[in-house]
mmCIF file of C-alpha atoms in Angstrom:
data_model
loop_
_atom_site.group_PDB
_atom_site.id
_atom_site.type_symbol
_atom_site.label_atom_id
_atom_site.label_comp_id
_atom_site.label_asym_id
_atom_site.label_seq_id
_atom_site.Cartn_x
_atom_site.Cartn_y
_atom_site.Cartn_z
ATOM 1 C CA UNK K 1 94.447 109.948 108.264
ATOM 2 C CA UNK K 2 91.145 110.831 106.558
ATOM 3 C CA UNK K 3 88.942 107.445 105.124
ATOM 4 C CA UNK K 4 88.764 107.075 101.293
ATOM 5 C CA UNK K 5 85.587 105.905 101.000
ATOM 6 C CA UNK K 6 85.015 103.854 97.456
ATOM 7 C CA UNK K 7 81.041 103.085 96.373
ATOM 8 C CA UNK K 8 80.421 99.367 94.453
ATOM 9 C CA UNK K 9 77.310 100.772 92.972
ATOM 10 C CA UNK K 10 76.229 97.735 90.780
ATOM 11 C CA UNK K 11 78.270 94.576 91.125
ATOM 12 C CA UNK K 12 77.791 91.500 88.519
ATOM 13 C CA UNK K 13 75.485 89.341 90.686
ATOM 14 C CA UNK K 14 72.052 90.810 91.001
ATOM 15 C CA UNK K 15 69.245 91.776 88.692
ATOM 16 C CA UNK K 16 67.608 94.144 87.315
ATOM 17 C CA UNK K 17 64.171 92.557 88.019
ATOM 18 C CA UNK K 18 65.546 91.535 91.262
ATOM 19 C CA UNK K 19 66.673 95.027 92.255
ATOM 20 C CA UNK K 20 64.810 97.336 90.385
ATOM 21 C CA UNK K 21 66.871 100.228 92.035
ATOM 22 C CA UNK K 22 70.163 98.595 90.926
ATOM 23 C CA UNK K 23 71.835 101.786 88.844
ATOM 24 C CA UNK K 24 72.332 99.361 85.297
ATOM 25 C CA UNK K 25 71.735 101.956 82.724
ATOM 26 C CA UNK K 26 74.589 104.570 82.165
ATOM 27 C CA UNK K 27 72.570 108.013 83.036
ATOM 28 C CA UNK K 28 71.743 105.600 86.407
ATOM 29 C CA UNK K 29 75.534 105.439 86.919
ATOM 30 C CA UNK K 30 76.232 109.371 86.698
ATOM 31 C CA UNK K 31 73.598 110.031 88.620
ATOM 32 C CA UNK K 32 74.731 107.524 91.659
ATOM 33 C CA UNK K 33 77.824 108.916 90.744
ATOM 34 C CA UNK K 34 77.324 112.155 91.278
ATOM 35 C CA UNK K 35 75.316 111.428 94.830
ATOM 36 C CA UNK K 36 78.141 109.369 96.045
ATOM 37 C CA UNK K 37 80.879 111.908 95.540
ATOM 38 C CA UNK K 38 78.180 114.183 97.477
ATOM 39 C CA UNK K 39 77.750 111.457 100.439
ATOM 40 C CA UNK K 40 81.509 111.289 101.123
ATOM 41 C CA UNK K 41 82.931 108.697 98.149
ATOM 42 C CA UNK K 42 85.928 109.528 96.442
ATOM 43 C CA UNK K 43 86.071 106.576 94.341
ATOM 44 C CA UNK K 44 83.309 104.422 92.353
ATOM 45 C CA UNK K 45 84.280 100.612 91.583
ATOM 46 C CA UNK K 46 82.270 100.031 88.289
ATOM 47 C CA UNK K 47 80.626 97.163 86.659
ATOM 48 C CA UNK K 48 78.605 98.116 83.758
ATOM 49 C CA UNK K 49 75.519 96.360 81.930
ATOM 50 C CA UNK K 50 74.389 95.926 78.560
ATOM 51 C CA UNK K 51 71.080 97.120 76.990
ATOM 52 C CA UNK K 52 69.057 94.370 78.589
ATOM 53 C CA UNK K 53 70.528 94.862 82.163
ATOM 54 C CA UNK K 54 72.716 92.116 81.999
ATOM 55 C CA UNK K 55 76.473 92.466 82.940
ATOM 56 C CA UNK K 56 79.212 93.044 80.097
ATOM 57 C CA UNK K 57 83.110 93.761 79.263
ATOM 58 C CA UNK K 58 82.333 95.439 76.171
ATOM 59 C CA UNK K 59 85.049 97.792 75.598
ATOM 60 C CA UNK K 60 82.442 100.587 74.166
ATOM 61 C CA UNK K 61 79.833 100.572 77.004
ATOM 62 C CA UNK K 62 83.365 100.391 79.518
ATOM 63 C CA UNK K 63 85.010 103.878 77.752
ATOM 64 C CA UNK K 64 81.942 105.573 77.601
ATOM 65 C CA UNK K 65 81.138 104.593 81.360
ATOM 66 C CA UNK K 66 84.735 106.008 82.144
ATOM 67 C CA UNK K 67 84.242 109.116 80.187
ATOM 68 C CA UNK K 68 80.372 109.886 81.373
ATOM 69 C CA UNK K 69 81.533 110.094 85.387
ATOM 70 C CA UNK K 70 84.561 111.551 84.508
ATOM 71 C CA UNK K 71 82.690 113.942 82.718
ATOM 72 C CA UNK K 72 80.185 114.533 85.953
ATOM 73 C CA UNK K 73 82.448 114.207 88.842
ATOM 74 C CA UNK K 74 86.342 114.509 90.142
ATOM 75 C CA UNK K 75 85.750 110.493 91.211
ATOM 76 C CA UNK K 76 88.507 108.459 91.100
ATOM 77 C CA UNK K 77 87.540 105.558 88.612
ATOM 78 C CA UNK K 78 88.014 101.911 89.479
ATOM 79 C CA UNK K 79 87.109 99.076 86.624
ATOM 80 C CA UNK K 80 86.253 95.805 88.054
ATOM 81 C CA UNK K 81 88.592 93.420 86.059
ATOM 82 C CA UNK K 82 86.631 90.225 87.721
ATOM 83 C CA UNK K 83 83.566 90.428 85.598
ATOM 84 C CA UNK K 84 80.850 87.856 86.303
ATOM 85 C CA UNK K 85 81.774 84.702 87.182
ATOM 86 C CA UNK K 86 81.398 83.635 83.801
ATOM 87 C CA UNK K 87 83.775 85.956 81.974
ATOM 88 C CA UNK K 88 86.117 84.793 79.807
ATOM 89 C CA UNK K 89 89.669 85.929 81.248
ATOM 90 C CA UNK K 90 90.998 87.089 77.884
ATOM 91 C CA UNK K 91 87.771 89.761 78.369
ATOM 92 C CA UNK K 92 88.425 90.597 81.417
ATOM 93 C CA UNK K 93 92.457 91.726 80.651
ATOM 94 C CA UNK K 94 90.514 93.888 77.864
ATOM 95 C CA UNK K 95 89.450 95.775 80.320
ATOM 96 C CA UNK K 96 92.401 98.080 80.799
ATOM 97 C CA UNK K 97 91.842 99.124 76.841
ATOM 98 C CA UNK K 98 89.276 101.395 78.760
ATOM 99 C CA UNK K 99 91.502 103.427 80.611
ATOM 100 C CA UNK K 100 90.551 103.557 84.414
ATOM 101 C CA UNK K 101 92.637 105.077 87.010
ATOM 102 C CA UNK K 102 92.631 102.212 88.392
ATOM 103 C CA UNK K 103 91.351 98.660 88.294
ATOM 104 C CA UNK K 104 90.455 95.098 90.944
ATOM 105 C CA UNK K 105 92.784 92.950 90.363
ATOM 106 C CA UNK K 106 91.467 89.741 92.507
ATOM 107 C CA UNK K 107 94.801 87.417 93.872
ATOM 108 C CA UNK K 108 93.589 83.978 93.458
ATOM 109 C CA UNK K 109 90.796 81.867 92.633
ATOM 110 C CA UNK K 110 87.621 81.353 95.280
ATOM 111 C CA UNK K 111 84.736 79.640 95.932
ATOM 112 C CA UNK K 112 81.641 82.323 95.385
ATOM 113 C CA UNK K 113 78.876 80.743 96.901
ATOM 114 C CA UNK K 114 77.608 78.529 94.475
ATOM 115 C CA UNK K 115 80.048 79.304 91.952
ATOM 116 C CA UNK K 116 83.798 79.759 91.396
ATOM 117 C CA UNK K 117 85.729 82.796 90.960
ATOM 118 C CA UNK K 118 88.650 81.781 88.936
ATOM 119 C CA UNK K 119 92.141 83.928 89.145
ATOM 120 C CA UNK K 120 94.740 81.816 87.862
ATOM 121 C CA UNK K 121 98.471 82.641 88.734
ATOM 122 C CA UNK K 122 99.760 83.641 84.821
ATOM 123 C CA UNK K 123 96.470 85.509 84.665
ATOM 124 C CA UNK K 124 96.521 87.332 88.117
ATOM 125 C CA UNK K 125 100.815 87.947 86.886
ATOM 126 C CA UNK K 126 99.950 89.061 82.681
ATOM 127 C CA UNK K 127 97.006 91.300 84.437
ATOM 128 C CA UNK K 128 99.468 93.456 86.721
ATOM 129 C CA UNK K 129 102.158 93.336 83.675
ATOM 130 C CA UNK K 130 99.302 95.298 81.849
ATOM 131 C CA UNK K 131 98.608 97.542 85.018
ATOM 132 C CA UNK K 132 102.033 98.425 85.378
ATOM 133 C CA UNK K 133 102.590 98.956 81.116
ATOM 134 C CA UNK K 134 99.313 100.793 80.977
ATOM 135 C CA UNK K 135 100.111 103.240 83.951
ATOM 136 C CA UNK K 136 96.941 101.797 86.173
ATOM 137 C CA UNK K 137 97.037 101.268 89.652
ATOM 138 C CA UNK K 138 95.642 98.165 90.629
ATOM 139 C CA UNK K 139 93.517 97.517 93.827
ATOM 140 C CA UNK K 140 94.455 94.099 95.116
ATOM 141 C CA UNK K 141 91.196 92.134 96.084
ATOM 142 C CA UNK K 142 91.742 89.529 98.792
ATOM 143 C CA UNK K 143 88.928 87.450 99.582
ATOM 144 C CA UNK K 144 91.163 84.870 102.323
ATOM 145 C CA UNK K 145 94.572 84.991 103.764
ATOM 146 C CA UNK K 146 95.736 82.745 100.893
ATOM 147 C CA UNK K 147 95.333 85.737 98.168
ATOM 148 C CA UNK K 148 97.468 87.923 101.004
ATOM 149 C CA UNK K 149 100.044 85.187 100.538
ATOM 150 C CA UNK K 150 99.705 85.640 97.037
ATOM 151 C CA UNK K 151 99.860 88.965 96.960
ATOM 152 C CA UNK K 152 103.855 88.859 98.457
ATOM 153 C CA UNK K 153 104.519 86.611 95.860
ATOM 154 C CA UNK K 154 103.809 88.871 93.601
ATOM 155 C CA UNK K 155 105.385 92.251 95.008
ATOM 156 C CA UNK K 156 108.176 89.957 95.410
ATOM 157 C CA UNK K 157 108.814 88.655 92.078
ATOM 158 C CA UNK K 158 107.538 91.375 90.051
ATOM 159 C CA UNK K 159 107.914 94.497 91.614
ATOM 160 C CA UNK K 160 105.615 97.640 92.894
ATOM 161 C CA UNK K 161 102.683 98.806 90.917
ATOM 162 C CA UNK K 162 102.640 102.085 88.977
ATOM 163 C CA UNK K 163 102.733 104.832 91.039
ATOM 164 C CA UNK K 164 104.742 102.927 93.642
ATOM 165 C CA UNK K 165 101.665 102.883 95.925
ATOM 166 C CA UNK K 166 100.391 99.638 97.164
ATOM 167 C CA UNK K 167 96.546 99.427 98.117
ATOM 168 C CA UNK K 168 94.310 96.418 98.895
ATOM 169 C CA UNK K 169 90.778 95.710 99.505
ATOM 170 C CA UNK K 170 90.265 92.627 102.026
ATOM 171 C CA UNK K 171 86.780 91.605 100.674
ATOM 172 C CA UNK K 172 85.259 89.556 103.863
ATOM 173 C CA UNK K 173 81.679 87.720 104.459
ATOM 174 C CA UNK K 174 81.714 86.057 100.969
ATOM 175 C CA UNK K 175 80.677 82.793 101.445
ATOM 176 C CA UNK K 176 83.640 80.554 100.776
ATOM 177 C CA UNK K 177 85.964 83.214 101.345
ATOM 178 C CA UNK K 178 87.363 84.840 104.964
ATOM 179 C CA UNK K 179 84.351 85.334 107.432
ATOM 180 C CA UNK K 180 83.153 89.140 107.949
ATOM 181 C CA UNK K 181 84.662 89.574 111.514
ATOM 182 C CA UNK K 182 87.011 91.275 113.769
ATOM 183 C CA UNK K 183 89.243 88.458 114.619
ATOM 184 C CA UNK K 184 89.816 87.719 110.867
ATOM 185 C CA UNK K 185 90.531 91.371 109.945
ATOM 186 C CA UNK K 186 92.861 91.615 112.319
ATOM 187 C CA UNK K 187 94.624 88.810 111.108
ATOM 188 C CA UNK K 188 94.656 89.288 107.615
ATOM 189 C CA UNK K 189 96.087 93.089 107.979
ATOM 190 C CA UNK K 190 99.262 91.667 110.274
ATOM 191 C CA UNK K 191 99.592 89.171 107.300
ATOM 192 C CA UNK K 192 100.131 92.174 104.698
ATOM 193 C CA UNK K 193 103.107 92.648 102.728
ATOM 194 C CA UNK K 194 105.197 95.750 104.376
ATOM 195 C CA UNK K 195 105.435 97.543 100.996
ATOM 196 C CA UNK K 196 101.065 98.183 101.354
ATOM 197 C CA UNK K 197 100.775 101.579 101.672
ATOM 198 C CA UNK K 198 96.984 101.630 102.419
ATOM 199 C CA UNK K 199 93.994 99.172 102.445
ATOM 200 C CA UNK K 200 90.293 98.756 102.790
ATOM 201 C CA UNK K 201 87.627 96.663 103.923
ATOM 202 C CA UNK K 202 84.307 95.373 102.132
ATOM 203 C CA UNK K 203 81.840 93.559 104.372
ATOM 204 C CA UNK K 204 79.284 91.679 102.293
ATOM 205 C CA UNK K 205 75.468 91.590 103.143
ATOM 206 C CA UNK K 206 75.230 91.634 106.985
ATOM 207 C CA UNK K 207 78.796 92.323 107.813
ATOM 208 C CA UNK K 208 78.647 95.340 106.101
ATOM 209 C CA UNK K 209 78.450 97.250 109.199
ATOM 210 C CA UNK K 210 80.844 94.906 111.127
ATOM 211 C CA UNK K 211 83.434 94.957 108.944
ATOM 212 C CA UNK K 212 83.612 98.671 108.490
ATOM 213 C CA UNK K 213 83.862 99.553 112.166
ATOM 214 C CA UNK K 214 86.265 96.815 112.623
ATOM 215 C CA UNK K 215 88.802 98.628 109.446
ATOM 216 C CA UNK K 216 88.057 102.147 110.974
ATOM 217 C CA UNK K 217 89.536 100.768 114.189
ATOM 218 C CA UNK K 218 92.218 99.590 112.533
ATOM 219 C CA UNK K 219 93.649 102.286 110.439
ATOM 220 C CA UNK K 220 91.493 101.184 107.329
ATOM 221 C CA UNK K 221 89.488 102.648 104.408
ATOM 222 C CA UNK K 222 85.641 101.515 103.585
ATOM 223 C CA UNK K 223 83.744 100.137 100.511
ATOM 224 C CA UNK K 224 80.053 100.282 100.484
ATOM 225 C CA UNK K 225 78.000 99.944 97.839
ATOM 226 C CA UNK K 226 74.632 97.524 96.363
ATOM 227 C CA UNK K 227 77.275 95.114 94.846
ATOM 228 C CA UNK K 228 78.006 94.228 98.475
ATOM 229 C CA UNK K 229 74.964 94.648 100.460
ATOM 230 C CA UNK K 230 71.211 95.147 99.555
ATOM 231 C CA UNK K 231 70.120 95.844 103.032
ATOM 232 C CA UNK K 232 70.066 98.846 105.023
ATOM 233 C CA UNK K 233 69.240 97.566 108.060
ATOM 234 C CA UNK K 234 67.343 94.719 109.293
ATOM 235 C CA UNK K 235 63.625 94.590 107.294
ATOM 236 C CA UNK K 236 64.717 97.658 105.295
ATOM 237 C CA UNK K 237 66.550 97.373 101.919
ATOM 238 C CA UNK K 238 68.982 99.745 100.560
ATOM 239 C CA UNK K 239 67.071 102.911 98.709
ATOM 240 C CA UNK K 240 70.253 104.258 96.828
ATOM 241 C CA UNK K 241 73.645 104.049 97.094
ATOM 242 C CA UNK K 242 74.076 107.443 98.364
ATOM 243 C CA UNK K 243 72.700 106.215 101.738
ATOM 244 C CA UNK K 244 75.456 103.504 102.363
ATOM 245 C CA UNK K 245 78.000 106.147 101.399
ATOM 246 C CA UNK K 246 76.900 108.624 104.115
ATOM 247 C CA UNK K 247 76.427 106.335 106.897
ATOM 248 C CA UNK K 248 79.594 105.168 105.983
ATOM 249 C CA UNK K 249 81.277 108.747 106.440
ATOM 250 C CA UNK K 250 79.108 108.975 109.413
ATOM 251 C CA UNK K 251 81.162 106.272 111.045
ATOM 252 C CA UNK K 252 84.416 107.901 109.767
ATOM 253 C CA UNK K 253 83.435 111.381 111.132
ATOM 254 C CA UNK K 254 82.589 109.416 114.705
ATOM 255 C CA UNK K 255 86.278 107.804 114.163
ATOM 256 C CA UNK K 256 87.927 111.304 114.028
ATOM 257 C CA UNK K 257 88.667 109.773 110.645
ATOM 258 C CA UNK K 258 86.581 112.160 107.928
ATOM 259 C CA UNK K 259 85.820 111.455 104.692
ATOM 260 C CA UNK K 260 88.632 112.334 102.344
ATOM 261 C CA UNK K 261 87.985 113.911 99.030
ATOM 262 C CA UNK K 262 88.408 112.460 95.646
ATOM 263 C CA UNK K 263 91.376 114.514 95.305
ATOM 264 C CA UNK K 264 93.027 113.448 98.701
ATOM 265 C CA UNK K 265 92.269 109.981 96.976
ATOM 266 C CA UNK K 266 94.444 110.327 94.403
ATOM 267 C CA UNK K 267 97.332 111.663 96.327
ATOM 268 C CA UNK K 268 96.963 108.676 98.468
ATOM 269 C CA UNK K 269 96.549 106.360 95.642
ATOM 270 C CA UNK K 270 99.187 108.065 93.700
ATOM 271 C CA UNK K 271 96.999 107.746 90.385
ATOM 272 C CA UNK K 272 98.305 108.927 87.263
ATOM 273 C CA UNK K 273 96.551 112.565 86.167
ATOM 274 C CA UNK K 274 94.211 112.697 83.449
#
């Protein structure tokens, strides 16, 4: 099985002035965009920014986003439906007016370092009714073994996502969510719901690298990106996405596990055409 490889190019959490290499503006996007793809990504999980750099659901600046890297690359497009922390939830279900091929769809509420990401169970359930209505397959973030709990409840009671394909992202390192390690990996993918059809890993800041040898061992995919990690290595912080993207096939080519293309991506994803 090749490894989809998905880039987090931007995230919600850091600056502009922090990071001045953060890609915020849209011709930043396309062009990360268009170097990822190159690297080995076949999908780009998006969070977009206003005119002063600061993060935003606007419904214009999301379209236009969509449309712009559609318009540049063969991507697969993933909207982040979490937002900042801050984000109303009736903005974040306006997401899907933008039309992704897909979008995050986080399974429960957790502690974000000093904050709190809040999922609440009608939202997490009128979110997926709107994935499935709108023909957008979701990516189910799961941040501890509680949202993989969550996440049979919900297959359960309300049936497969469009496209009958079932993928989920375990999103490890966070601090107040599952620790970044082998052990824990391995745990959470035994607790998956049979019906998952393929999953990933994000490790966040230093088990970036842990993480992702730990899923390619496993069977899994790999997301890389800024929005997870602003280090390269050790003393040397991350240039441009691109670079996270190819080490990351690097590690999938030393698997026997190469990176797939955006098309194989959609095949596997079962994503409706566009």
């Amino acid at each position: 099985m090749p490894t989809l490889i998905t880039v987090a190019p931007t995230g919600a959490e850091t600056t502009k002035e922090a990071c001045p290499t953060l890609p915020t503006t849209l011709p930043e996007l396309v062009e990360t965009a268009r170097r990822c793809q190159d690297a080995g990504a076949a999908m780009i999980h998006l969070h977009i920014r206003d005119a002063e750099h600061r993060p935003t659901l606007d419904v214009g600046r999301l379209r236009a986003a969509v449309a712009a890297v559609r318009a540049e690359t063969d991507l697969v497009v993933q909207l982040s439906t979490g937002g900042a922390v801050t984000d109303p939830l009736e903005d974040r279900l306006r997401v899907l007016d933008a039309e992704p091929d897909s979008c995050s769809l986080t399974m429960g509420t957790v502690n974000f370092g000093d904050d709190v990401f809040i999922n609440p169970w009608p939202f997490v359930t009128r979110l997926y009714e709107l994935s499935q209505e709108r023909e957008i397959v979701p990516e189910f973030e799961l941040f501890d073994l509680g949202h993989v709990a969550a996440l049979h409840r919900l297959l359960d009671t309300y049936g497969l996502p469009y496209g009958g394909r079932v993928h989920a992202d375990l999103v490890m390192g966070v601090p107040g969510g599952m620790p970044g390690d082998t052990a824990t990996l391995v745990a959470a993918v035994r607790a998956l719901p049979e019906a998952v059809t393929s999953w990933s890993a994000t490790g966040i800041g230093r088990t970036t690298l842990p993480v992702a040898l730990a899923a390619l061992s496993c069977g899994g995919h790999l997301r890389v990106g800024m929005e997870d990690t602003l280090n390269f290595a050790r003393g040397r912080p991350v240039r441009h996405n691109d670079e996270l993207v190819a080490r990351a096939a690097r590690l999938a080519e030393l698997a026997q596990r190469p990176a797939m293309s955006p098309g194989e991506a959609r095949d596997l994803l079962n994503v409706k055409p566009r």
